[in-house]
Coordinates of C-alpha atoms in Angstrom, one line a residue:
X1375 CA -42.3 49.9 -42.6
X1376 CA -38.8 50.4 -43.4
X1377 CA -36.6 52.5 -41.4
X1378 CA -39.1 52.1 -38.4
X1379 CA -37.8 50.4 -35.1
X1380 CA -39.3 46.8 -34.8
X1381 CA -39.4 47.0 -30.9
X1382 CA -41.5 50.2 -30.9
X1383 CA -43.9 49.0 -33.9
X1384 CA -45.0 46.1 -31.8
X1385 CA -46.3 47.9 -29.0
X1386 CA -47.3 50.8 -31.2
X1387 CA -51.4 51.1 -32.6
X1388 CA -53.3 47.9 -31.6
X1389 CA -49.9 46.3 -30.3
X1390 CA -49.7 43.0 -32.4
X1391 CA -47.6 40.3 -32.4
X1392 CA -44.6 41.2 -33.7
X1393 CA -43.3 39.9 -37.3
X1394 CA -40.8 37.3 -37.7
X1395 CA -38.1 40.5 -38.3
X1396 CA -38.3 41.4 -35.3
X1397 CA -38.1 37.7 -33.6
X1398 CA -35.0 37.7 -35.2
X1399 CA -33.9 40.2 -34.3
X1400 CA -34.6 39.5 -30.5
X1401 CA -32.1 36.2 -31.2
X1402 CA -29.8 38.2 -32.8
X1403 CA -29.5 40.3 -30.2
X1404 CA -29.9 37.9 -27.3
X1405 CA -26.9 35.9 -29.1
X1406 CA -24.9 38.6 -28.9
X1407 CA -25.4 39.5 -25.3
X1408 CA -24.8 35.9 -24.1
X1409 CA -21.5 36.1 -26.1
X1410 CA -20.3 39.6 -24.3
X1411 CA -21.2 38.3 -20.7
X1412 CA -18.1 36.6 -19.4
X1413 CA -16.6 37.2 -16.0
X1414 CA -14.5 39.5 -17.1
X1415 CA -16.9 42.0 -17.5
X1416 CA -17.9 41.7 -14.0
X1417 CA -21.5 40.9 -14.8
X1418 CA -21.5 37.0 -14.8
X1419 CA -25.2 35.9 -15.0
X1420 CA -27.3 34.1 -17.1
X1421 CA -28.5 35.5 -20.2
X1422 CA -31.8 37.6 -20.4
X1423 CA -33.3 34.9 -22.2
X1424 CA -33.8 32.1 -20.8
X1425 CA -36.3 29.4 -22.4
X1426 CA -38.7 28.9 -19.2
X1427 CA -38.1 32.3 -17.5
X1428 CA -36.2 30.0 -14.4
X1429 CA -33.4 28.0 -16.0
X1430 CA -30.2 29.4 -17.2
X1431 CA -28.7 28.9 -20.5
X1432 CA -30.2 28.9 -24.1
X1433 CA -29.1 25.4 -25.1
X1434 CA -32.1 22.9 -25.6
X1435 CA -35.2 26.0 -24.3
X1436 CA -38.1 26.9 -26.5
X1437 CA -37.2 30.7 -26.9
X1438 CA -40.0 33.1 -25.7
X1439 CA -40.6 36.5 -26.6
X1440 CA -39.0 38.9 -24.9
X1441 CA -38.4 42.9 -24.4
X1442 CA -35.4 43.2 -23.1
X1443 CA -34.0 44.8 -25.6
X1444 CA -35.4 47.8 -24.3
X1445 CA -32.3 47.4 -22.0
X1446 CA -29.1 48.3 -24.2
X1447 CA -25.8 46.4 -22.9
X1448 CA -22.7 48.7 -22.5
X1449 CA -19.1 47.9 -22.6
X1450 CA -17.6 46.4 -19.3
X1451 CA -17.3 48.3 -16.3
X1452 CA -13.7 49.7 -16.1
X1453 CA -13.4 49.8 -12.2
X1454 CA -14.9 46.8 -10.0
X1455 CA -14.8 47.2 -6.3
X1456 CA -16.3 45.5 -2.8
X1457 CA -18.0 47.0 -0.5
X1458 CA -15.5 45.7 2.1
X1459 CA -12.7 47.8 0.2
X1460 CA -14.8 50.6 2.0
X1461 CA -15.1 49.6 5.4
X1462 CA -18.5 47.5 5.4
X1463 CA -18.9 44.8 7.7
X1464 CA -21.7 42.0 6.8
X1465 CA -22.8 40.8 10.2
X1466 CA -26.4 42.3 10.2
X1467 CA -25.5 44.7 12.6
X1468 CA -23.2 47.2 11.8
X1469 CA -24.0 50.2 9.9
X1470 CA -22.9 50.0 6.9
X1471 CA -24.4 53.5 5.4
X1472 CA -21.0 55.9 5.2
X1473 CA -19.1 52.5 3.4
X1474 CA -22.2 52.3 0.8
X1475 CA -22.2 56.1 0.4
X1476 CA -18.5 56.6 0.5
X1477 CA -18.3 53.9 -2.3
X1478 CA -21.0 55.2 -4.4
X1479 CA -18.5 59.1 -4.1
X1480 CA -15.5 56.9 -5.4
X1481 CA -17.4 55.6 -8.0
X1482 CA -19.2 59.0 -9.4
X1483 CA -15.3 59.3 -10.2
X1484 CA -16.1 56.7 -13.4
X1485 CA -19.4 57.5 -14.6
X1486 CA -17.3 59.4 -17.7
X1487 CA -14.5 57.1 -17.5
X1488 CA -15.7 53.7 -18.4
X1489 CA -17.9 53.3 -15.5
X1490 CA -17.7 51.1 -12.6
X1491 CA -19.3 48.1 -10.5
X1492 CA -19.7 47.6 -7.1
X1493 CA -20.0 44.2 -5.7
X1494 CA -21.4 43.2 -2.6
X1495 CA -20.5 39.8 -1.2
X1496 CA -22.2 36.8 0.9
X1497 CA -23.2 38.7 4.2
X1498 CA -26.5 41.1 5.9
X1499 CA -25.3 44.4 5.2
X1500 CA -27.6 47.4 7.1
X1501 CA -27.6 50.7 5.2
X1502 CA -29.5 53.8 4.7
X1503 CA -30.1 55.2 1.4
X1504 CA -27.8 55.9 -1.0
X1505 CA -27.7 57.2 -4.4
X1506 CA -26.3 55.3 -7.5
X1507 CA -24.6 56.7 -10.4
X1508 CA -24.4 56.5 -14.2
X1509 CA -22.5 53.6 -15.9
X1510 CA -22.6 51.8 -12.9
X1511 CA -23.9 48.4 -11.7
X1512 CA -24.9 47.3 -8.1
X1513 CA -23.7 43.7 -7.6
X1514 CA -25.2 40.9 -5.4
X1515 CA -23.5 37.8 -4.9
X1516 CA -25.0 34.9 -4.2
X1517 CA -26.2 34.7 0.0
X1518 CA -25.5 38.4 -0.1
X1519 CA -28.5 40.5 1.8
X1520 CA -29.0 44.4 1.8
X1521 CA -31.1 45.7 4.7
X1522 CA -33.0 48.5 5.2
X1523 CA -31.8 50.8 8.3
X1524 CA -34.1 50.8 10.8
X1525 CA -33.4 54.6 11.4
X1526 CA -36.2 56.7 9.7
X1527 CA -32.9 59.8 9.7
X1528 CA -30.9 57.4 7.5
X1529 CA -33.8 57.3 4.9
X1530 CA -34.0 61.2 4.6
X1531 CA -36.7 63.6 3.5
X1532 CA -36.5 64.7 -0.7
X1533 CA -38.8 66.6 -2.3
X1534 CA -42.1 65.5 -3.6
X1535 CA -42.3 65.1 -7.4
X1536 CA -43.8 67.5 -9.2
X1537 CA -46.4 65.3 -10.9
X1538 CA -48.0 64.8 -7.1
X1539 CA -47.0 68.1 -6.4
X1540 CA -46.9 66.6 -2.3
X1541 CA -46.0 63.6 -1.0
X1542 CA -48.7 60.9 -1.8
X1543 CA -49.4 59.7 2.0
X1544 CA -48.5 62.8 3.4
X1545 CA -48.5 66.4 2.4
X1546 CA -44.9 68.0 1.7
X1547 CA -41.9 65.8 1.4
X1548 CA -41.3 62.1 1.6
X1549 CA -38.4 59.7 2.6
X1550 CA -36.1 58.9 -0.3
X1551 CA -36.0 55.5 -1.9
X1552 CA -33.3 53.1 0.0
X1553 CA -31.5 52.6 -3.2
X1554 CA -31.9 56.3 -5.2
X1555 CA -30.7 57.9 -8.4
X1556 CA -31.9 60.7 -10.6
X1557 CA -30.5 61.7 -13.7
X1558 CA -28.4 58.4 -14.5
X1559 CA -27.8 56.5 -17.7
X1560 CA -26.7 52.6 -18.3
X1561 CA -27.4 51.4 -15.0
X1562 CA -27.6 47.7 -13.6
X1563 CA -29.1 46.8 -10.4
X1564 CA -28.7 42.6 -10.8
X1565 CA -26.1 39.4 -9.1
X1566 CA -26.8 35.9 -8.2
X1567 CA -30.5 36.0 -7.0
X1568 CA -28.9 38.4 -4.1
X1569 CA -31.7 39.7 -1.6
X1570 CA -32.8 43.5 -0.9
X1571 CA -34.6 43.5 2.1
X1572 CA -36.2 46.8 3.3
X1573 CA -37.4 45.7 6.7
X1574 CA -40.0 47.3 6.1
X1575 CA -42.6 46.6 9.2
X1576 CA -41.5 49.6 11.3
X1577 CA -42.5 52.0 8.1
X1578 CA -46.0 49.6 8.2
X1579 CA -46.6 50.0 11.9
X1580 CA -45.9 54.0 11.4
X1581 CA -48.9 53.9 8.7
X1582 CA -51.7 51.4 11.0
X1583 CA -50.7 53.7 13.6
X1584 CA -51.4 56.9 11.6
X1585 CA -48.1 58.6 13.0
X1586 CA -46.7 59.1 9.4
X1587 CA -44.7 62.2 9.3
X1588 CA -44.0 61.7 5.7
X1589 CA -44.7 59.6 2.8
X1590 CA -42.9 56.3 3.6
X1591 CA -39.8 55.8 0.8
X1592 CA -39.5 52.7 -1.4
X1593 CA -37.4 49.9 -2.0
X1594 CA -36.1 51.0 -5.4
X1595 CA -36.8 54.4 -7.0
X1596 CA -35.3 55.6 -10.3
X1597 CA -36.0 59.2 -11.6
X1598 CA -35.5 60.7 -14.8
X1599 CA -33.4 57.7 -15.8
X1600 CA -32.3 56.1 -19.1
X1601 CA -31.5 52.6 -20.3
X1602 CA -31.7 50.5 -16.4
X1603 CA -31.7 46.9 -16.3
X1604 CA -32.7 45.4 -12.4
X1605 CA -32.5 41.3 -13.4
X1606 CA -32.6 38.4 -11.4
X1607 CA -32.4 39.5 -7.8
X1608 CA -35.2 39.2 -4.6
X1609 CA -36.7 42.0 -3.1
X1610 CA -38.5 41.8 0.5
X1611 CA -40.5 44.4 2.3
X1612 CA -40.1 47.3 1.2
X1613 CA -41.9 50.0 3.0
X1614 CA -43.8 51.3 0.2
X1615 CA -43.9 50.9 -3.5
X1616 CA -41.3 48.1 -4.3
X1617 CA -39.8 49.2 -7.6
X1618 CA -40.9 53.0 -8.5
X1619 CA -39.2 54.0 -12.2
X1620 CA -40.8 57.7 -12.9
X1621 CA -39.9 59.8 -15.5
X1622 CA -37.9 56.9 -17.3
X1623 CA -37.4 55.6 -20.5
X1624 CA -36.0 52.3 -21.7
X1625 CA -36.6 50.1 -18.4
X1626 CA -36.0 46.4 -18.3
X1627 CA -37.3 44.5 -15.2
X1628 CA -36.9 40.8 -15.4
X1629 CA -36.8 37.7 -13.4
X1630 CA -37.7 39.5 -10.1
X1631 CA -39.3 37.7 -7.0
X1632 CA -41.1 41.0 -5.1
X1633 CA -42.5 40.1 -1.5
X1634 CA -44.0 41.6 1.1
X1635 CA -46.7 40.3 3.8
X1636 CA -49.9 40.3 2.4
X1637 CA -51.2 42.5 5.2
X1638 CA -48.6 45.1 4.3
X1639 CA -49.8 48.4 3.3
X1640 CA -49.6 49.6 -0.3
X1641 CA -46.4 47.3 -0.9
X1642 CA -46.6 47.7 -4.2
X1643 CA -44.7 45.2 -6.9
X1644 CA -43.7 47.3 -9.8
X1645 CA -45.3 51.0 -10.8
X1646 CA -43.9 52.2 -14.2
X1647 CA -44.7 55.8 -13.6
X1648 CA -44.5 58.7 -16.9
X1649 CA -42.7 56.3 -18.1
X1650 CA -41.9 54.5 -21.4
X1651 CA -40.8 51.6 -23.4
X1652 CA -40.5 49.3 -20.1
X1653 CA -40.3 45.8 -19.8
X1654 CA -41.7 43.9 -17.0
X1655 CA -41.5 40.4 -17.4
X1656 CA -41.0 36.7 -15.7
X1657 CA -41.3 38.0 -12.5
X1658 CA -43.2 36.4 -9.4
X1659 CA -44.8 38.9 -6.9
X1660 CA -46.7 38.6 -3.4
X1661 CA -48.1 41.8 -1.9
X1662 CA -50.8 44.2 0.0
X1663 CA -51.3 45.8 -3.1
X1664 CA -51.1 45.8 -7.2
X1665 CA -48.5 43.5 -8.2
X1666 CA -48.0 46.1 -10.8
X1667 CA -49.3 49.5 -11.5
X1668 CA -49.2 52.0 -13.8
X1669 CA -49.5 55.3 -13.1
X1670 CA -48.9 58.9 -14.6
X1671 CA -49.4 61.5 -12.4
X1672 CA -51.8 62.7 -9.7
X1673 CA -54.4 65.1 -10.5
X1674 CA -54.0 68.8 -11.4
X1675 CA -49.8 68.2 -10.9
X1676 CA -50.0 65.3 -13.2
X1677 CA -51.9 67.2 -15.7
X1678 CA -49.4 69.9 -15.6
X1679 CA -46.7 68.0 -16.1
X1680 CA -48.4 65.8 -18.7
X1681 CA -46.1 62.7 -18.7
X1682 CA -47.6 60.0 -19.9
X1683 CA -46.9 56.4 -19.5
X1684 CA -46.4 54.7 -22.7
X1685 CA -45.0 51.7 -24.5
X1686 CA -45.2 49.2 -21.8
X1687 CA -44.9 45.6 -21.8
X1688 CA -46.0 43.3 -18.6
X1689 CA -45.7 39.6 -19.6
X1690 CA -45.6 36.0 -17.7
X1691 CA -45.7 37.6 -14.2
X1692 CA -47.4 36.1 -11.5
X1693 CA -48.3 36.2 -8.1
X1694 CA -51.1 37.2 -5.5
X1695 CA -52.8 40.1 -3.8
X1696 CA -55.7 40.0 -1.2
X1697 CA -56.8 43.2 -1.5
X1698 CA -55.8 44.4 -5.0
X1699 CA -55.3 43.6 -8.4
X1700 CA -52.7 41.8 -10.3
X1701 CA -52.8 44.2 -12.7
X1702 CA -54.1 48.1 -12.2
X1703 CA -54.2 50.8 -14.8
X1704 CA -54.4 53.7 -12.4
X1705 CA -55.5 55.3 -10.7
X1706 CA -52.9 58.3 -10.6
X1707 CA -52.8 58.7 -14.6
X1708 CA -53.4 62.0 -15.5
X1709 CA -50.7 62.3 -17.6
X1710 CA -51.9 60.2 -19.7
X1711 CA -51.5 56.2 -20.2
X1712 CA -51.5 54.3 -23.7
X1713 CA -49.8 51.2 -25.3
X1714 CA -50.0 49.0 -22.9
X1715 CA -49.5 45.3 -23.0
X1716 CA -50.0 42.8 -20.8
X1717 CA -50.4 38.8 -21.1
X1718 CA -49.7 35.2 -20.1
X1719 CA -50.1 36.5 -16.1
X1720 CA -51.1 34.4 -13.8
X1721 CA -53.0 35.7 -10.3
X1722 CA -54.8 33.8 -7.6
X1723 CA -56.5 34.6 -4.4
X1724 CA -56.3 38.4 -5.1
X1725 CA -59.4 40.8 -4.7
X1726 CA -59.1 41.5 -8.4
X1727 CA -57.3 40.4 -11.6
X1728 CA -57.3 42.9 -14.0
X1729 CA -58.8 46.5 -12.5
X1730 CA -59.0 50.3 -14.8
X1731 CA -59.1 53.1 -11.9
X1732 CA -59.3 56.4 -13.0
X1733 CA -61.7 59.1 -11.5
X1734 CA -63.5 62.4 -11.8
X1735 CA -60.6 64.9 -11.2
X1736 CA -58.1 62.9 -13.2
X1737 CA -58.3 64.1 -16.6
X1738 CA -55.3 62.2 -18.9
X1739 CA -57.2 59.3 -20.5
X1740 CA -56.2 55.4 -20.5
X1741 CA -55.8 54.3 -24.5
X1742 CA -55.0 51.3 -26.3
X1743 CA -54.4 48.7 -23.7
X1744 CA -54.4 45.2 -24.5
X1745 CA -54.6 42.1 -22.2
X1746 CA -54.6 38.6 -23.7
X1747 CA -53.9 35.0 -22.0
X1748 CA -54.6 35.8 -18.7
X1749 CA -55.3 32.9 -16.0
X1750 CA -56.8 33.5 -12.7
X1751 CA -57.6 31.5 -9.6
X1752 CA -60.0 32.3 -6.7
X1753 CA -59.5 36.0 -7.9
X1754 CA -63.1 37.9 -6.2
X1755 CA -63.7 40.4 -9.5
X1756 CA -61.5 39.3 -12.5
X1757 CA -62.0 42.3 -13.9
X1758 CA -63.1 45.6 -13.0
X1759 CA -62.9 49.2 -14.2
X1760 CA -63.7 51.4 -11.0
X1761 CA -64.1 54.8 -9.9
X1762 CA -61.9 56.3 -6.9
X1763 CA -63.0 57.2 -3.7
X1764 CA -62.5 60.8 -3.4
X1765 CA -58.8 60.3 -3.7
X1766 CA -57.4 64.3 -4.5
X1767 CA -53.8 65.7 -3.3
X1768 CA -55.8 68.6 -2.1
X1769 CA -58.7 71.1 -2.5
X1770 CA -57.4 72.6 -5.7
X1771 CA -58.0 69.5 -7.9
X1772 CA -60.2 70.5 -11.0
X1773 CA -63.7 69.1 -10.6
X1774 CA -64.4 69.2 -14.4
X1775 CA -61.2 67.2 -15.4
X1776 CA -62.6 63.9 -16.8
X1777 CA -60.6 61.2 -17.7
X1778 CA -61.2 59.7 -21.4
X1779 CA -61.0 56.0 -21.5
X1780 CA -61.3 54.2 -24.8
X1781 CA -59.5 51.0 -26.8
X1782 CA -59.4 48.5 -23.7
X1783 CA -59.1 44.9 -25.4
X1784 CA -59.3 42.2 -23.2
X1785 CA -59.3 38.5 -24.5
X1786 CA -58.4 34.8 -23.9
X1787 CA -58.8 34.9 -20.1
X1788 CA -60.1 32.3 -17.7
X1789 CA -61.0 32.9 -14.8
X1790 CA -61.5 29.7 -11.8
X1791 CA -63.4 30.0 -8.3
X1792 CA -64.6 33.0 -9.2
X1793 CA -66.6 35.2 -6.5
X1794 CA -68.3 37.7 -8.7
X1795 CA -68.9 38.6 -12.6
X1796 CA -66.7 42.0 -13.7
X1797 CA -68.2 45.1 -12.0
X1798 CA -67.4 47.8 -15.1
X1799 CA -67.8 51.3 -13.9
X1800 CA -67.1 54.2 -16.1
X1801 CA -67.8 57.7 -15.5
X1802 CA -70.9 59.6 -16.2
X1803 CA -69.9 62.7 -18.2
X1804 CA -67.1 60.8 -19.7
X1805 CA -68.5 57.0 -20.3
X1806 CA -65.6 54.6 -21.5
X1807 CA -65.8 53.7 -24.7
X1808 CA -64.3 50.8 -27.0
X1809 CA -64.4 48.0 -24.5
X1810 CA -63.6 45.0 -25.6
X1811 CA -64.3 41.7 -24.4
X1812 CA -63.6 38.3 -26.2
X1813 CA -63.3 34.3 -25.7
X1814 CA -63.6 35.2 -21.8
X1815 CA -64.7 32.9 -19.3
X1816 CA -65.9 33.3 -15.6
X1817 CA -66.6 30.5 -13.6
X1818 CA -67.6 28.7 -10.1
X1819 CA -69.9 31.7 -9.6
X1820 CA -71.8 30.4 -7.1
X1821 CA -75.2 32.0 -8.0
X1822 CA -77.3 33.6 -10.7
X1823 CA -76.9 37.1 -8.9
X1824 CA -73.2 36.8 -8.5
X1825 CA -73.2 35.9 -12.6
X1826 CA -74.6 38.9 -13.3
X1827 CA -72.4 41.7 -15.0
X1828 CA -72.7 44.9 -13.6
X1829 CA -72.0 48.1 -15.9
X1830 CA -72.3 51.3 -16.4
X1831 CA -71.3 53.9 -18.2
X1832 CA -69.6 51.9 -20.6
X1833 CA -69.8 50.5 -24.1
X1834 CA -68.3 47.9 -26.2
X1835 CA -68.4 44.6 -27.9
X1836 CA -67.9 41.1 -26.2
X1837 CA -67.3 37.4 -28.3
X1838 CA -67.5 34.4 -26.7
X1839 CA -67.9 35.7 -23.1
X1840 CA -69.4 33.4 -20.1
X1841 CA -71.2 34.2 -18.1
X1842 CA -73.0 36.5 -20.5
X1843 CA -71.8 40.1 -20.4
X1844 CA -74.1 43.3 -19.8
X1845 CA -76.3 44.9 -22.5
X1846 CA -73.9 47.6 -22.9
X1847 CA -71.3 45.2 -24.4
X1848 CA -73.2 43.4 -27.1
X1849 CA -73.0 46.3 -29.2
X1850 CA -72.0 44.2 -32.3
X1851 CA -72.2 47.0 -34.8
X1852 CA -69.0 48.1 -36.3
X1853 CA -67.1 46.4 -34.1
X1854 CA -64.9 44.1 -36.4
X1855 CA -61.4 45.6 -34.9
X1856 CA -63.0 43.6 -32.1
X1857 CA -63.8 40.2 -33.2
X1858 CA -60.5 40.5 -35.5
X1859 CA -58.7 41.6 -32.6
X1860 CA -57.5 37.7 -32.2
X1861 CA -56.5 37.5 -35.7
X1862 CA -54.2 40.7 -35.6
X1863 CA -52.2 39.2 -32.3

């Protein structure tokens, strides 16, 4: 394997555990990056890794595994500036929009000039959107709080991406993103556990009320972006989708806590979308939706476009979800979603733990995904692979586009206070194929009927599964990759 990049052979094929080459590598480079931060450089936080994912510093911590280096460091920022140097006041109720976007103007100036940092200090600062720029970092100090205007004009109407080819609550446009950019390199969004707060109930009340004009915006959203890094910050109710990185590459997202009610509509944690090699990981999530979802495209416009989402790492998040899943693969993939990785998660009192949702209509296909050392509690249906529900942008969508879903690997998972046994649903004309279960257990089911697996269209292999799985997984034949699949981690 010489020559090949370490970082993308471990999430490459049947994603194993990575060889002690490339753990040393991860200290080597980790070592490195503690040395470069100093206050100088204007980013003066803790290193990425941290022994427990919560305590700062290396010294004394068992080291865990890590993706970060996804994220490449750049020099230091040449120009640092406050956003009081251009006229923002931090009282919670002036408008501080033209200071944010009048700073973010200044520091376009340095994006090919050693780039630049703005720093936001203790305060509640009110904005609208505003776009960021390349080799540029967004600052929070500590007791600092950005807060979503409550003026739907200062969150403005952009168009909708061509791989939903509308907006994807409404048709046409939607509102842009309260923190935007497009096109950027080497970009930080991080501080001292500083707070992004979208305010986001009027944007919920719009959507109960069904008096939407346009898709609601979210908290963060990154497009066509390289090399981003948003660490150790907290980010409250955002109207819709909390972190939204489509069309990306190289994406580290690490120490985050996401929340929203848990009543809040489709307040997303985290959705890599057509995205690859991102990095999702010790991050603590509440929400009224997936705490994170990956997605590729809707329909016919994400076939088109055919961007898939690929090479992604979600690790040692937590959190919970009433009504969705901790983790969703889906349903919007139709460009395509493979090499996915996701363990050590923890989710309680959600609707479902791990859930595949793809449809007739989709086309793409969802490949090689593996999810190992997952714990659960009072989660309804720890895992589930489900249809749609007549989900389309609009009347064109091709009825013959069938989504191919094979190579699912799901082991070492535990599920407590269960309410039902996995409900696997694949499609008819296009069953999924390669499912495989191992050293999974389901329990407090509270009956024999609520024990019993329900499948179809599906086929696989299961090891060491309680309570026992359907028929259609104890197809033992040929399936050693499966009941090696533990070995090979």
């Amino acid at each position: 394997m010489e020559g090949q990049n370490p970082i993308l052979m471990m999430i490459k094929g049947n994603l194993t555990r990575p060889s002690w080459a490339f753990l040393f590598l991860v200290f080597t480079g980790a070592t490195l990056f503690a040395i470069q931060i100093t206050k100088k450089s204007g980013f003066p936080i803790e290193p990425f890794f941290s022994g427990d994912g919560k305590n700062s510093g290396l010294s004394g911590q068992v080291r865990q595994e890590s993706c970060s280096g996804f994220f490449t460091e750049g020099p230091p920022r040449k120009v640092m500036k406050s956003i009081v140097e251009f006229g923002g006041v931090g009282d919670g109720k002036t408008s501080n929009t033209v200071a944010f976007r009048r700073a973010m103007e200044y520091m376009e100036n340095f994006r090919e000039k050693g780039g630049s940092q703005l720093n936001v200090p203790r305060g509640r600062w009110l904005t609208g959107s505003f776009n960021l720029t390349s080799n540029f970092t967004l600052f929070l100090e500590e007791g600092a709080v950005v807060l979503g205007s409550q003026d739907p004009k200062e969150w403005p109407i952009v168009e909708p991406l061509p791989s939903y080819g509308r907006g994807r609550e409404r048709l046409g446009g939607r509102h842009i993103s309260l923190i935007h950019g497009n096109n950027l390199t080497n970009v930080v969004i991080t501080g001292k556990n500083g707070t992004i707060d979208g305010q986001g109930k009027m944007w919920w009340d719009l959507w109960w009320n069904r008096t939407l004009e346009y898709t609601r915006g979210h908290l963060v959203e990154l497009i066509s972006s390289h090399n981003i890094l948003i660490f150790n910050l907290t980010f409250l109710n955002s109207p819709f989708w909390t972190v939204h990185p489509v069309y990306c590459s190289n994406v580290v997202i690490r120490k985050m806590t996401i929340l929203a009610p848990l009543t809040a509509p489709n307040t997303d944690g985290i959705d890599p979308d057509s995205s690859m090699n991102i990095c999702i990981e010790d991050c603590y999530i509440e929400s009224g939706d997936d705490l994170v979802a990956v997605k590729s495209g809707w329909d016919q416009y994400g076939i088109a476009m055919a961007r898939p989402s690929s090479n992604i790492i979600i690790r040692r998040v937590s959190g919970t979800t009433p009504t969705c899943s901790g983790v969703g693969i889906g349903s919007e993939m139709s460009g395509g979603i493979s090499n996915i990785m996701v363990e050590d998660m923890h989710i309680r009192d959600s609707a479902a733990g791990v859930r595949i949702k793809t449809d007739k209509g989709r086309g793409g296909y969802i490949a090689n995904i593996t999810i190992n050392n997952i714990t659960m509690e009072r989660v309804k249906i720890p895992i589930r692979f489900s249809r749609g529900a007549n989900d389309h942008p609009d009347e064109d969508w091709d009825h013959k586009a069938l989504p191919k879903v094979k190579g699912i690997i799901i082991s070492n998972l535990i599920s407590m206070d269960s309410k039902k046994a996995p409900l696997l649903e694949g499609i008819e004309d296009s069953p999924f194929e390669d499912i495989c279960i191992r050293n999974v257990s389901i329990l407090g089911l509270a009956s024999p009927s609520s024990a019993k697996w329900n499948c179809a269209f599906v086929s696989g292999f299961s090891f060491g599964v309680f309570p026992n799985p359907c028929y259609q997984l104890k197809n033992n034949v040929s399936s050693s990759w499966c009941s090696n699949s533990e070995k090979q981690r």
